[in-house]
CSV table of C-alpha atoms and ligand atoms in Angstrom, one decimal:
chain,number,residue,atom,x,y,z
A,1056,MET,CA,132.1,138.9,60.9
A,1057,LYS,CA,131.0,135.3,61.1
A,1058,ARG,CA,130.4,134.1,64.6
A,1059,LYS,CA,131.9,130.7,65.8
A,1060,ILE,CA,129.3,128.0,66.7
A,1061,LEU,CA,129.5,124.4,67.8
A,1062,LEU,CA,127.1,121.7,66.7
A,1063,ALA,CA,126.7,119.1,69.4
A,1064,ASP,CA,124.7,116.3,67.8
A,1065,PRO,CA,125.3,114.0,64.8
A,1066,LEU,CA,121.6,114.5,64.0
A,1067,LEU,CA,122.7,117.9,62.6
A,1068,GLU,CA,125.3,116.5,60.2
A,1069,GLN,CA,123.1,116.7,57.2
A,1070,TYR,CA,122.5,120.4,57.8
A,1071,LEU,CA,126.2,121.4,58.0
A,1072,PRO,CA,126.1,123.2,54.7
A,1073,LEU,CA,123.3,125.4,56.0
A,1074,TYR,CA,125.2,126.3,59.2
A,1075,LYS,CA,128.5,126.9,57.3
A,1076,LYS,CA,126.8,129.4,55.1
A,1077,ASN,CA,126.1,131.6,58.1
A,1078,PHE,CA,128.8,130.7,60.7
A,1079,ILE,CA,132.2,129.3,61.4
A,1080,VAL,CA,131.2,125.8,62.4
A,1081,ASP,CA,132.8,123.0,64.3
A,1082,THR,CA,131.2,119.7,65.4
A,1083,LEU,CA,131.5,118.0,68.8
A,1084,TRP,CA,131.3,114.5,67.2
A,1085,ASN,CA,134.4,114.8,64.9
A,1086,ASN,CA,136.6,114.6,67.9
A,1087,LYS,CA,139.2,117.1,66.7
A,1088,LYS,CA,140.8,119.1,69.4
A,1089,LEU,CA,138.4,122.0,70.0
A,1090,LYS,CA,139.1,125.4,71.7
A,1091,LEU,CA,135.8,125.4,73.6
A,1092,SER,CA,136.3,129.0,74.8
A,1093,GLU,CA,135.9,130.3,71.2
A,1094,TYR,CA,132.3,129.3,70.6
A,1095,GLU,CA,129.5,131.8,71.2
A,1096,GLY,CA,126.7,129.6,70.0
A,1097,LEU,CA,125.8,125.9,70.6
A,1098,VAL,CA,123.2,123.9,68.7
A,1099,VAL,CA,121.8,120.7,70.3
A,1100,SER,CA,118.9,118.4,69.6
A,1101,GLY,CA,116.1,117.4,72.0
A,1102,LEU,CA,117.9,114.1,72.6
A,1103,PHE,CA,121.3,115.5,73.5
A,1104,LYS,CA,122.2,115.8,77.2
A,1105,ILE,CA,124.8,118.5,77.6
A,1106,PRO,CA,127.6,117.2,79.9
A,1107,SER,CA,127.8,119.4,83.0
A,1108,ASN,CA,131.4,120.3,82.4
A,1109,LEU,CA,130.7,121.5,78.9
A,1110,TYR,CA,128.7,124.5,80.2
A,1111,ASP,CA,131.8,125.6,82.0
A,1112,GLU,CA,134.3,124.8,79.3
A,1113,LEU,CA,132.3,126.8,76.8
A,1114,SER,CA,133.3,129.9,78.7
A,1115,ASN,CA,132.3,132.3,76.0
A,1116,LEU,CA,128.9,130.7,75.2
A,1117,LYS,CA,126.1,133.3,74.8
A,1118,ILE,CA,123.3,131.2,73.3
A,1119,ILE,CA,122.1,127.6,73.1
A,1120,SER,CA,119.9,127.2,70.0
A,1121,LEU,CA,117.8,124.1,70.5
A,1122,PHE,CA,117.0,121.9,67.5
A,1123,SER,CA,113.8,120.9,69.3
A,1124,VAL,CA,110.8,122.4,71.1
A,1125,GLY,CA,111.4,120.5,74.3
A,1126,PHE,CA,114.2,121.7,76.6
A,1127,ASP,CA,114.2,119.3,79.5
A,1128,ASN,CA,117.6,118.2,78.5
A,1129,ILE,CA,119.0,121.6,79.4
A,1130,ASP,CA,120.3,122.7,82.8
A,1131,ILE,CA,118.2,125.9,83.1
A,1132,ASN,CA,119.9,127.0,86.3
A,1133,LYS,CA,123.3,126.8,84.8
A,1134,CYS,CA,122.1,128.8,81.8
A,1135,LYS,CA,120.6,131.5,84.1
A,1136,LYS,CA,123.8,131.6,86.2
A,1137,LYS,CA,126.0,132.0,83.2
A,1138,ASN,CA,123.6,134.3,81.3
A,1139,ILE,CA,123.3,131.9,78.4
A,1140,VAL,CA,120.2,132.6,76.3
A,1141,LEU,CA,118.1,129.5,75.4
A,1142,ALA,CA,116.1,129.4,72.2
A,1143,ASN,CA,114.0,126.6,70.7
A,1144,THR,CA,112.0,125.6,67.5
A,1145,PRO,CA,108.3,125.6,68.3
A,1146,LYS,CA,105.5,125.7,65.7
A,1147,VAL,CA,107.5,124.3,62.7
A,1148,LEU,CA,107.2,120.7,64.2
A,1149,THR,CA,103.7,120.9,65.7
A,1150,ASN,CA,101.9,119.4,62.8
A,1151,ASP,CA,104.2,116.4,62.2
A,1152,VAL,CA,104.3,115.5,65.9
A,1153,ALA,CA,100.5,115.7,66.2
A,1154,ASP,CA,100.2,113.6,63.0
A,1155,LEU,CA,102.3,110.9,64.7
A,1156,ALA,CA,99.9,110.9,67.6
A,1157,LEU,CA,97.0,110.5,65.1
A,1158,THR,CA,98.9,107.7,63.3
A,1159,PHE,CA,99.3,105.9,66.7
A,1160,LEU,CA,95.6,106.3,67.5
A,1161,LEU,CA,94.4,104.8,64.3
A,1162,SER,CA,97.1,102.2,64.1
A,1163,LEU,CA,96.3,101.0,67.6
A,1164,SER,CA,92.5,101.0,67.0
A,1165,ARG,CA,92.7,99.1,63.8
A,1166,ASN,CA,95.5,96.8,65.0
A,1167,LEU,CA,97.5,97.7,61.9
A,1168,TYR,CA,100.8,96.2,63.0
A,1169,HIS,CA,99.1,92.9,63.9
A,1170,ALA,CA,97.1,92.9,60.6
A,1171,HIS,CA,100.3,93.3,58.6
A,1172,ASN,CA,102.0,90.4,60.4
A,1173,TYR,CA,98.7,88.3,60.1
A,1174,ILE,CA,99.4,88.2,56.3
A,1175,ILE,CA,103.2,88.0,56.6
A,1176,ASN,CA,102.8,84.9,58.8
A,1177,ASN,CA,100.2,83.3,56.4
A,1178,ASN,CA,97.5,83.4,59.0
A,1179,TRP,CA,95.0,84.9,56.5
A,1180,GLU,CA,95.5,81.9,54.2
A,1181,GLU,CA,95.6,79.3,57.0
A,1182,ASN,CA,93.1,80.7,59.6
A,1183,GLY,CA,90.7,83.0,57.6
A,1184,PRO,CA,89.5,86.5,58.6
A,1185,ILE,CA,91.4,88.5,61.2
A,1186,ASP,CA,89.7,89.5,64.5
A,1187,LEU,CA,87.5,92.6,64.6
A,1188,THR,CA,89.1,95.9,65.7
A,1189,ALA,CA,87.8,99.1,67.4
A,1190,SER,CA,86.3,102.1,65.6
A,1191,VAL,CA,87.4,105.5,66.7
A,1192,TYR,CA,84.1,107.1,65.7
A,1193,LYS,CA,82.5,109.0,68.7
A,1194,LYS,CA,85.1,107.6,71.1
A,1195,LYS,CA,86.6,109.7,73.9
A,1196,VAL,CA,90.1,111.2,73.8
A,1197,GLY,CA,91.9,112.5,76.9
A,1198,ILE,CA,94.8,114.9,76.1
A,1199,VAL,CA,97.3,115.4,78.9
A,1200,GLY,CA,98.7,118.9,78.3
A,1201,LEU,CA,96.8,121.0,75.9
A,1202,GLY,CA,99.7,123.0,74.5
A,1203,GLU,CA,100.3,123.7,70.8
A,1204,ILE,CA,100.8,120.0,69.9
A,1205,GLY,CA,97.9,118.9,72.1
A,1206,ARG,CA,95.6,121.5,70.4
A,1207,ASN,CA,96.7,120.6,66.9
A,1208,PHE,CA,96.1,116.9,67.7
A,1209,ALA,CA,92.6,117.8,69.1
A,1210,LYS,CA,91.6,119.5,65.8
A,1211,LYS,CA,92.7,116.4,63.9
A,1212,VAL,CA,90.7,113.9,66.0
A,1213,LYS,CA,87.7,116.3,66.1
A,1214,SER,CA,87.5,115.7,62.4
A,1215,LEU,CA,87.1,112.0,63.3
A,1216,SER,CA,83.9,112.9,65.4
A,1217,MET,CA,85.8,112.0,68.6
A,1218,GLU,CA,84.9,113.6,72.0
A,1219,ILE,CA,87.8,115.8,73.1
A,1220,ASN,CA,88.8,116.0,76.8
A,1221,TYR,CA,91.9,117.5,78.4
A,1222,TYR,CA,93.8,117.7,81.6
A,1223,GLY,CA,96.3,120.3,82.7
A,1224,PRO,CA,97.1,122.8,85.5
A,1225,ASN,CA,94.6,125.3,84.2
A,1226,LYS,CA,91.3,125.4,82.4
A,1227,LYS,CA,91.6,127.0,78.9
A,1228,LYS,CA,89.2,129.2,76.9
A,1229,ILE,CA,88.3,126.3,74.6
A,1230,SER,CA,85.2,124.2,74.1
A,1231,TYR,CA,86.7,120.9,75.1
A,1232,LYS,CA,85.8,119.2,78.4
A,1233,TYR,CA,88.4,120.1,81.1
A,1234,PHE,CA,89.4,117.7,83.8
A,1235,LYS,CA,91.2,119.1,86.9
A,1236,ASP,CA,91.6,115.5,88.1
A,1237,LEU,CA,93.8,113.2,85.9
A,1238,LYS,CA,92.4,110.1,87.6
A,1239,LYS,CA,88.9,111.0,86.6
A,1240,MET,CA,89.9,111.7,83.0
A,1241,ALA,CA,91.9,108.4,82.8
A,1242,ARG,CA,88.8,106.6,84.0
A,1243,TYR,CA,86.5,108.3,81.4
A,1244,VAL,CA,88.4,108.2,78.1
A,1245,ASP,CA,89.2,105.5,75.5
A,1246,TYR,CA,92.5,107.1,74.5
A,1247,LEU,CA,94.9,108.8,77.0
A,1248,VAL,CA,97.3,110.9,74.9
A,1249,ILE,CA,100.4,112.4,76.5
A,1250,THR,CA,101.4,115.7,74.8
A,1251,CYS,CA,102.7,117.7,77.9
A,1252,ILE,CA,106.2,118.9,78.4
A,1253,GLY,CA,108.9,116.7,80.0
A,1254,GLY,CA,110.9,117.6,83.1
A,1255,GLU,CA,110.5,117.6,86.9
A,1256,LYS,CA,106.9,118.8,86.9
A,1257,THR,CA,105.6,115.9,84.9
A,1258,ASN,CA,108.0,113.2,86.0
A,1259,ASN,CA,106.1,109.9,86.3
A,1260,LEU,CA,102.8,111.7,86.0
A,1261,ILE,CA,101.4,108.6,84.4
A,1262,ASN,CA,102.0,106.2,87.3
A,1263,ASN,CA,100.4,103.0,88.6
A,1264,GLU,CA,97.5,104.9,90.2
A,1265,ILE,CA,96.6,106.6,86.9
A,1266,LEU,CA,97.0,103.5,84.8
A,1267,ASN,CA,94.7,101.6,87.3
A,1268,GLN,CA,91.9,104.0,86.4
A,1269,MET,CA,92.1,103.2,82.7
A,1270,LYS,CA,89.6,100.8,81.1
A,1271,LYS,CA,90.7,97.4,79.8
A,1272,THR,CA,89.6,98.6,76.4
A,1273,SER,CA,91.6,101.9,76.5
A,1274,TYR,CA,94.9,102.9,74.9
A,1275,LEU,CA,97.8,105.0,76.0
A,1276,ILE,CA,99.8,107.2,73.5
A,1277,ASN,CA,103.0,109.1,74.4
A,1278,ILE,CA,104.6,111.6,72.0
A,1279,SER,CA,105.9,113.8,74.9
A,1280,ARG,CA,108.9,112.5,76.9
A,1281,GLY,CA,109.7,109.1,78.4
A,1282,SER,CA,110.1,110.7,81.8
A,1283,VAL,CA,106.3,111.3,82.0
A,1284,ILE,CA,105.5,107.6,82.3
A,1285,ASP,CA,106.4,105.1,85.1
A,1286,GLU,CA,107.5,102.4,82.6
A,1287,LYS,CA,107.5,99.5,85.1
A,1288,ALA,CA,103.9,100.3,85.8
A,1289,LEU,CA,103.0,100.6,82.1
A,1290,ILE,CA,104.8,97.3,81.3
A,1291,ASN,CA,102.8,95.5,84.0
A,1292,HIS,CA,99.5,96.9,82.7
A,1293,LEU,CA,100.3,95.9,79.1
A,1294,LYS,CA,101.6,92.5,80.1
A,1295,ASN,CA,98.5,91.7,82.2
A,1296,LYS,CA,96.2,93.2,79.6
A,1297,LYS,CA,94.9,95.7,82.1
A,1298,ILE,CA,94.8,98.2,79.2
A,1299,LYS,CA,94.3,97.3,75.5
A,1300,GLY,CA,97.5,98.8,74.2
A,1301,ALA,CA,100.0,101.6,73.9
A,1302,ALA,CA,102.0,103.5,71.3
A,1303,LEU,CA,105.3,105.1,72.4
A,1304,ASP,CA,107.6,107.5,70.6
A,1305,VAL,CA,109.6,108.3,73.7
A,1306,PHE,CA,111.2,106.4,76.4
A,1307,LYS,CA,113.1,106.9,79.7
A,1308,ASN,CA,116.5,105.6,78.4
A,1309,GLU,CA,116.8,106.3,74.7
A,1310,PRO,CA,117.9,104.4,72.6
A,1311,LYS,CA,118.6,101.6,75.1
A,1312,ILE,CA,114.9,101.2,76.1
A,1313,ASN,CA,113.6,98.8,78.7
A,1314,THR,CA,113.8,95.4,76.9
A,1315,GLN,CA,110.5,94.3,78.5
A,1316,PHE,CA,108.7,96.5,75.9
A,1317,LYS,CA,110.1,94.4,73.1
A,1318,LYS,CA,108.4,91.2,74.5
A,1319,LEU,CA,104.9,92.7,74.4
A,1320,ASP,CA,102.3,92.1,71.6
A,1321,ASN,CA,100.1,95.1,72.4
A,1322,VAL,CA,102.6,98.0,72.1
A,1323,ILE,CA,103.8,100.1,69.1
A,1324,LEU,CA,107.4,101.2,69.6
A,1325,HIS,CA,108.7,104.2,67.7
A,1326,PRO,CA,112.3,105.7,67.9
A,1327,HIS,CA,111.6,109.2,69.0
A,1328,ASN,CA,110.9,110.6,65.6
A,1329,GLY,CA,107.8,112.7,65.9
A,1330,SER,CA,109.5,115.7,64.2
A,1331,GLY,CA,111.5,113.4,61.9
A,1332,THR,CA,110.3,114.3,58.4
A,1333,TYR,CA,112.5,115.8,55.6
A,1334,GLU,CA,110.5,119.0,55.5
A,1335,THR,CA,110.2,119.7,59.3
A,1336,ARG,CA,113.8,118.9,60.2
A,1337,LYS,CA,115.0,121.3,57.5
A,1338,GLU,CA,112.7,124.0,58.8
A,1339,MET,CA,114.0,123.3,62.3
A,1340,ALA,CA,117.6,123.7,61.2
A,1341,GLU,CA,116.7,127.0,59.4
A,1342,LEU,CA,114.9,128.2,62.6
A,1343,THR,CA,118.0,127.4,64.8
A,1344,ILE,CA,120.0,129.5,62.4
A,1345,LYS,CA,117.4,132.3,62.5
A,1346,ASN,CA,117.4,132.2,66.3
A,1347,LEU,CA,121.2,132.5,66.3
A,1348,LYS,CA,121.4,135.2,63.7
A,1349,THR,CA,118.6,137.3,65.4
A,1350,PHE,CA,120.3,136.9,68.7
A,1351,PHE,CA,123.7,138.0,67.5
A,1352,SER,CA,122.3,141.0,65.7
A,1353,THR,CA,119.6,142.1,68.2
A,1354,GLY,CA,120.3,140.3,71.5
A,1355,LYS,CA,117.0,138.4,71.3
A,1356,PRO,CA,116.4,135.1,69.4
A,1357,VAL,CA,113.0,134.6,67.6
A,1358,TYR,CA,111.8,132.0,70.1
A,1359,ARG,CA,113.4,132.7,73.5
A,1360,ILE,CA,112.9,130.4,76.5
A,1361,ILE,CA,115.2,132.2,78.9
B,786,8YV,C1,113.3,116.7,68.6
B,786,8YV,C2,111.6,116.5,70.4
B,786,8YV,O1,112.4,117.4,67.6
B,786,8YV,O2,111.4,118.7,69.5
B,786,8YV,C3,111.4,118.0,70.5
B,786,8YV,O3,111.2,118.4,71.7
B,786,8YV,O4,111.1,115.8,71.2
B,786,8YV,C4,112.4,115.9,69.5
B,786,8YV,O5,111.6,115.1,68.6
B,786,8YV,C5,114.3,115.8,67.9
B,786,8YV,O6,114.9,115.1,68.9
B,786,8YV,C6,115.3,116.7,67.2
B,786,8YV,O7,116.0,117.4,68.1
């Protein structure tokens, strides 16, 4: 018997045929009158904030199958109270998200965006050679949160002969240099790369105090969550050239980000698309389906959070 599930996010529209092969499917965005008590499964992206009332109106909900690895958009306490199982899609997106961090690191160092516009604006013809840029060779990377994505990123930059350092709550059995004190690591490295989880524990972790430790020649990269950075402090550091530059895939208020970012010439802005490749997003959709089917048949999804 096909179970009834609800897709909550238009991001999932292109995968409707996959879901319809396995379930009776409705979508929240088509605004047709829905009988919310009929759905046993809900699929949401990492960007979708579930309205508080929806947890109650979906009175027969048994599982939320996240189309994301992060789950800071979910009310964990409500899920626990209502015995709703939560599953996510780790591993399949790790490589692409880490690739984006690597892309940011090289683009910032070689000032790629500026170089492109240098030609577009006829500066090469009119003013001659562009300014020199920074080499990444033997430079120091500081990874905030050495989870799966952080470790994958570390392997990529190790191949660039970079020195790998990391900060997190606990030292791991790995050869990279561990910093228990984030201030000390921020002072030491050339690239501070945020790969930790979002949520309360890391809210505004990168604040004015941390940014003040960074060198004027250093860069900040964020592929985690916008909640991790005090954006007013970062904008001030970028505007006053207290750090060399930043590349951000995530922001506090997506997609209506702080407009001050758009006035800066030393930031790369990217619309929360770390996992956004054809291949990975299809794998993520397939994994949300596998999580649902495994849960409905065995009571346990493949990747269970709670
Ligand atoms: C999602 C994300 O992959 O996976 C995550 O945690 O940050 C997001 O990039 C994307 O929003 C699709 O849900």
